[in-house]
Every structure is written in C-alpha cells, then in structure tokens.
Amino acid sequence: GENQFSNGIKLAASGAYETGDSEVAGVEDLGAWNIGALVGYQGFSAAASYGDWDDSGLASGDDADYWTLGVAYEGGPFGVSATYLDSSVDNGADNDFNNLVIGADYKLAPGLTPYAEVSFYEYDGATTTNNDGTTVILGTQLAF
C-alpha cells in the first residue's frame, strides 16, 4: 500500500509470500517471503527490504536471504539515487553477493530523459569462485 499525506510525507509498504512444491528428490519446496517499506519527503526518499528464501529449491538445511537499502532525491528535472543489495546463500558454505548502484537522470524535454548508472559488485563464492567488477551504463529513455 502507498499513502501521500497532506504534510508531504509519503509512506509505502509491501509484502509477498510464495509457496510451491518441488518434484526433485532432496530439494526443498518453495517457501519464500519478502517485506519492504519506503518513506519520502519533499523529493527525498529512503527504502529498505528484506527477503528470505529459507531453503526453497535447495537441499534440506540450506538457507538463502537478501536485504536492500536505497536513497534517492528528485528535484525539478534532476534525479539521483543509490541502492545497495546484499544477498547470501548458505549451502554448506557461504556464497555472498553485494552490489552498490549509483544513478542519475535529467529530464531534458518531455519524454526525453538521459541517464547514467555505475554499479560496483562483488561475489565471494564458497570455493575460489570470486568475482568483482564495475559496470557503467549510459542511456536515454524515450516516452511517447
């Protein structure tokens, strides 16, 4: 749900639950959930979420979860944001992934918004499988 109050404060919340049966021997049934919330005021906003996949689709006793945190500001034609994601899968060993994304956009004209985004990611695998890097995206959104 989302609500905009007369004093300019914006609140939003969400939640979901998924369930399903696995037909693979030794693999757990789906039972995942997540919750999230956003608070905004005068162009500023902050949001967070948490999700738990428990041992969905994994061998019994394994576990997977994630959390996110984001902040943004939109004023006039400019917008900037930063979002962080941290996820973990424990299947006898730790597999961790985190990602920081920083973005900006500018509404140049109605329907024309150039944007830039930089993403810094890191994966630490259970064995020697580790990976990190930086991704840069430049683009333009067109709306008709």
PDB file of C-alpha atoms in Angstrom:
ATOM      1  CA  GLY A   1       0.000   0.000   0.000  1.00  0.00           C
ATOM      2  CA  GLU A   2       1.006   3.623  -0.533  1.00  0.00           C
ATOM      3  CA  ASN A   3      -0.187   6.875   1.053  1.00  0.00           C
ATOM      4  CA  GLN A   4       0.671  10.540   0.431  1.00  0.00           C
ATOM      5  CA  PHE A   5      -0.166  12.765   3.412  1.00  0.00           C
ATOM      6  CA  SER A   6      -1.108  16.455   3.273  1.00  0.00           C
ATOM      7  CA  ASN A   7       2.155  17.412   5.045  1.00  0.00           C
ATOM      8  CA  GLY A   8       4.162  15.989   2.107  1.00  0.00           C
ATOM      9  CA  ILE A   9       5.208  12.722   3.755  1.00  0.00           C
ATOM     10  CA  LYS A  10       4.893   9.631   1.569  1.00  0.00           C
ATOM     11  CA  LEU A  11       4.750   6.118   3.035  1.00  0.00           C
ATOM     12  CA  ALA A  12       4.640   2.819   1.173  1.00  0.00           C
ATOM     13  CA  ALA A  13       4.862  -0.805   2.288  1.00  0.00           C
ATOM     14  CA  SER A  14       4.793  -4.154   0.529  1.00  0.00           C
ATOM     15  CA  GLY A  15       4.955  -7.828   1.327  1.00  0.00           C
ATOM     16  CA  ALA A  16       4.712 -11.119  -0.513  1.00  0.00           C
ATOM     17  CA  TYR A  17       4.789 -14.831   0.188  1.00  0.00           C
ATOM     18  CA  GLU A  18       5.391 -17.604  -2.346  1.00  0.00           C
ATOM     19  CA  THR A  19       4.837 -21.304  -1.952  1.00  0.00           C
ATOM     20  CA  GLY A  20       5.195 -24.298  -4.256  1.00  0.00           C
ATOM     21  CA  ASP A  21       6.027 -27.986  -4.398  1.00  0.00           C
ATOM     22  CA  SER A  22       9.341 -29.388  -5.584  1.00  0.00           C
ATOM     23  CA  GLU A  23       9.246 -32.571  -7.595  1.00  0.00           C
ATOM     24  CA  VAL A  24      13.005 -33.128  -7.341  1.00  0.00           C
ATOM     25  CA  ALA A  25      14.168 -35.602  -4.706  1.00  0.00           C
ATOM     26  CA  GLY A  26      16.218 -33.966  -1.929  1.00  0.00           C
ATOM     27  CA  VAL A  27      15.230 -30.431  -2.959  1.00  0.00           C
ATOM     28  CA  GLU A  28      13.039 -28.438  -0.597  1.00  0.00           C
ATOM     29  CA  ASP A  29       9.645 -26.962  -1.532  1.00  0.00           C
ATOM     30  CA  LEU A  30       9.318 -23.245  -2.287  1.00  0.00           C
ATOM     31  CA  GLY A  31       8.502 -21.132   0.765  1.00  0.00           C
ATOM     32  CA  ALA A  32       9.819 -17.596   0.296  1.00  0.00           C
ATOM     33  CA  TRP A  33       8.720 -14.196   1.606  1.00  0.00           C
ATOM     34  CA  ASN A  34       9.764 -10.534   1.480  1.00  0.00           C
ATOM     35  CA  ILE A  35       8.783  -7.205   3.007  1.00  0.00           C
ATOM     36  CA  GLY A  36       9.674  -3.646   2.069  1.00  0.00           C
ATOM     37  CA  ALA A  37       8.985  -0.055   3.060  1.00  0.00           C
ATOM     38  CA  LEU A  38       9.563   3.451   1.702  1.00  0.00           C
ATOM     39  CA  VAL A  39       9.496   6.866   3.371  1.00  0.00           C
ATOM     40  CA  GLY A  40       9.584  10.057   1.318  1.00  0.00           C
ATOM     41  CA  TYR A  41       9.513  13.809   1.952  1.00  0.00           C
ATOM     42  CA  GLN A  42       9.988  16.777  -0.400  1.00  0.00           C
ATOM     43  CA  GLY A  43      11.810  14.887  -3.147  1.00  0.00           C
ATOM     44  CA  PHE A  44      13.885  12.733  -0.761  1.00  0.00           C
ATOM     45  CA  SER A  45      13.092   9.053  -0.262  1.00  0.00           C
ATOM     46  CA  ALA A  46      14.577   6.086   1.556  1.00  0.00           C
ATOM     47  CA  ALA A  47      13.560   2.473   1.083  1.00  0.00           C
ATOM     48  CA  ALA A  48      14.542  -0.901   2.506  1.00  0.00           C
ATOM     49  CA  SER A  49      13.536  -4.511   2.002  1.00  0.00           C
ATOM     50  CA  TYR A  50      14.295  -7.945   3.380  1.00  0.00           C
ATOM     51  CA  GLY A  51      13.602 -11.309   1.797  1.00  0.00           C
ATOM     52  CA  ASP A  52      14.102 -14.882   2.940  1.00  0.00           C
ATOM     53  CA  TRP A  53      14.019 -17.873   0.610  1.00  0.00           C
ATOM     54  CA  ASP A  54      14.678 -20.172   3.571  1.00  0.00           C
ATOM     55  CA  ASP A  55      15.730 -23.424   1.886  1.00  0.00           C
ATOM     56  CA  SER A  56      13.474 -23.039  -1.193  1.00  0.00           C
ATOM     57  CA  GLY A  57      14.804 -25.087  -4.100  1.00  0.00           C
ATOM     58  CA  LEU A  58      17.906 -26.003  -2.096  1.00  0.00           C
ATOM     59  CA  ALA A  59      18.932 -29.133  -0.241  1.00  0.00           C
ATOM     60  CA  SER A  60      17.486 -29.523   3.244  1.00  0.00           C
ATOM     61  CA  GLY A  61      19.270 -27.354   5.813  1.00  0.00           C
ATOM     62  CA  ASP A  62      20.456 -24.748   3.270  1.00  0.00           C
ATOM     63  CA  ASP A  63      19.331 -21.131   3.514  1.00  0.00           C
ATOM     64  CA  ALA A  64      19.184 -18.018   1.326  1.00  0.00           C
ATOM     65  CA  ASP A  65      18.239 -14.416   2.118  1.00  0.00           C
ATOM     66  CA  TYR A  66      18.808 -10.819   0.971  1.00  0.00           C
ATOM     67  CA  TRP A  67      18.319  -7.214   2.013  1.00  0.00           C
ATOM     68  CA  THR A  68      18.335  -3.885   0.189  1.00  0.00           C
ATOM     69  CA  LEU A  69      18.671  -0.237   1.153  1.00  0.00           C
ATOM     70  CA  GLY A  70      18.192   2.725  -1.146  1.00  0.00           C
ATOM     71  CA  VAL A  71      18.078   6.514  -1.054  1.00  0.00           C
ATOM     72  CA  ALA A  72      17.004   8.936  -3.768  1.00  0.00           C
ATOM     73  CA  TYR A  73      16.390  12.612  -4.453  1.00  0.00           C
ATOM     74  CA  GLU A  74      14.327  14.087  -7.249  1.00  0.00           C
ATOM     75  CA  GLY A  75      14.191  17.857  -7.650  1.00  0.00           C
ATOM     76  CA  GLY A  76      12.959  19.552 -10.781  1.00  0.00           C
ATOM     77  CA  PRO A  77      14.438  17.829 -13.817  1.00  0.00           C
ATOM     78  CA  PHE A  78      17.259  16.102 -11.851  1.00  0.00           C
ATOM     79  CA  GLY A  79      17.174  12.765 -10.064  1.00  0.00           C
ATOM     80  CA  VAL A  80      19.905  10.845  -8.218  1.00  0.00           C
ATOM     81  CA  SER A  81      19.838   7.558  -6.341  1.00  0.00           C
ATOM     82  CA  ALA A  82      21.990   4.971  -4.586  1.00  0.00           C
ATOM     83  CA  THR A  83      20.936   1.396  -3.865  1.00  0.00           C
ATOM     84  CA  TYR A  84      22.740  -1.393  -2.030  1.00  0.00           C
ATOM     85  CA  LEU A  85      21.907  -5.120  -2.214  1.00  0.00           C
ATOM     86  CA  ASP A  86      23.402  -7.865  -0.035  1.00  0.00           C
ATOM     87  CA  SER A  87      22.448 -11.496  -0.600  1.00  0.00           C
ATOM     88  CA  SER A  88      23.679 -14.739   0.879  1.00  0.00           C
ATOM     89  CA  VAL A  89      23.200 -18.417   0.108  1.00  0.00           C
ATOM     90  CA  ASP A  90      24.426 -20.873   2.746  1.00  0.00           C
ATOM     91  CA  ASN A  91      24.513 -24.334   1.175  1.00  0.00           C
ATOM     92  CA  GLY A  92      27.217 -25.907   3.283  1.00  0.00           C
ATOM     93  CA  ALA A  93      29.486 -22.943   2.515  1.00  0.00           C
ATOM     94  CA  ASP A  94      28.866 -19.215   2.223  1.00  0.00           C
ATOM     95  CA  ASN A  95      28.114 -17.611  -1.146  1.00  0.00           C
ATOM     96  CA  ASP A  96      27.772 -13.836  -0.792  1.00  0.00           C
ATOM     97  CA  PHE A  97      26.891 -11.213  -3.382  1.00  0.00           C
ATOM     98  CA  ASN A  98      26.676  -7.446  -2.886  1.00  0.00           C
ATOM     99  CA  ASN A  99      26.010  -4.642  -5.324  1.00  0.00           C
ATOM    100  CA  LEU A 100      26.096  -0.836  -4.986  1.00  0.00           C
ATOM    101  CA  VAL A 101      24.371   1.108  -7.778  1.00  0.00           C
ATOM    102  CA  ILE A 102      24.604   4.901  -8.147  1.00  0.00           C
ATOM    103  CA  GLY A 103      22.486   6.597 -10.778  1.00  0.00           C
ATOM    104  CA  ALA A 104      21.437   9.996 -12.094  1.00  0.00           C
ATOM    105  CA  ASP A 105      18.968  11.226 -14.683  1.00  0.00           C
ATOM    106  CA  TYR A 106      17.892  14.536 -16.207  1.00  0.00           C
ATOM    107  CA  LYS A 107      14.538  15.258 -17.847  1.00  0.00           C
ATOM    108  CA  LEU A 108      15.888  17.138 -20.849  1.00  0.00           C
ATOM    109  CA  ALA A 109      12.474  17.559 -22.509  1.00  0.00           C
ATOM    110  CA  PRO A 110       9.029  15.941 -22.150  1.00  0.00           C
ATOM    111  CA  GLY A 111       9.574  12.258 -22.942  1.00  0.00           C
ATOM    112  CA  LEU A 112      13.396  12.560 -23.189  1.00  0.00           C
ATOM    113  CA  THR A 113      15.460  11.572 -20.146  1.00  0.00           C
ATOM    114  CA  PRO A 114      19.205  10.842 -20.442  1.00  0.00           C
ATOM    115  CA  TYR A 115      20.630   8.789 -17.555  1.00  0.00           C
ATOM    116  CA  ALA A 116      23.862   7.338 -16.205  1.00  0.00           C
ATOM    117  CA  GLU A 117      24.419   4.455 -13.822  1.00  0.00           C
ATOM    118  CA  VAL A 118      27.501   2.935 -12.175  1.00  0.00           C
ATOM    119  CA  SER A 119      27.320  -0.461 -10.496  1.00  0.00           C
ATOM    120  CA  PHE A 120      30.013  -1.902  -8.213  1.00  0.00           C
ATOM    121  CA  TYR A 121      29.547  -5.610  -7.483  1.00  0.00           C
ATOM    122  CA  GLU A 122      31.363  -8.338  -5.592  1.00  0.00           C
ATOM    123  CA  TYR A 123      30.728 -12.076  -5.369  1.00  0.00           C
ATOM    124  CA  ASP A 124      32.516 -14.243  -2.815  1.00  0.00           C
ATOM    125  CA  GLY A 125      31.908 -17.900  -3.596  1.00  0.00           C
ATOM    126  CA  ALA A 126      32.197 -20.944  -1.410  1.00  0.00           C
ATOM    127  CA  THR A 127      35.378 -22.040  -3.119  1.00  0.00           C
ATOM    128  CA  THR A 128      37.823 -19.957  -5.118  1.00  0.00           C
ATOM    129  CA  THR A 129      34.978 -18.635  -7.290  1.00  0.00           C
ATOM    130  CA  ASN A 130      35.211 -14.918  -6.581  1.00  0.00           C
ATOM    131  CA  ASN A 131      34.318 -12.090  -8.910  1.00  0.00           C
ATOM    132  CA  ASP A 132      34.104  -8.332  -8.666  1.00  0.00           C
ATOM    133  CA  GLY A 133      33.749  -5.531 -11.131  1.00  0.00           C
ATOM    134  CA  THR A 134      32.257  -2.244 -12.196  1.00  0.00           C
ATOM    135  CA  THR A 135      29.582  -1.666 -14.815  1.00  0.00           C
ATOM    136  CA  VAL A 136      28.752   1.705 -16.396  1.00  0.00           C
ATOM    137  CA  ILE A 137      25.504   2.310 -18.273  1.00  0.00           C
ATOM    138  CA  LEU A 138      24.703   5.458 -20.248  1.00  0.00           C
ATOM    139  CA  GLY A 139      21.354   5.767 -21.966  1.00  0.00           C
ATOM    140  CA  THR A 140      18.331   7.792 -22.914  1.00  0.00           C
ATOM    141  CA  GLN A 141      14.740   6.955 -22.112  1.00  0.00           C
ATOM    142  CA  LEU A 142      12.161   7.969 -24.713  1.00  0.00           C
ATOM    143  CA  ALA A 143       8.458   8.143 -23.889  1.00  0.00           C
ATOM    144  CA  PHE A 144       5.765   8.835 -26.445  1.00  0.00           C
TER     145      PHE A 144
END
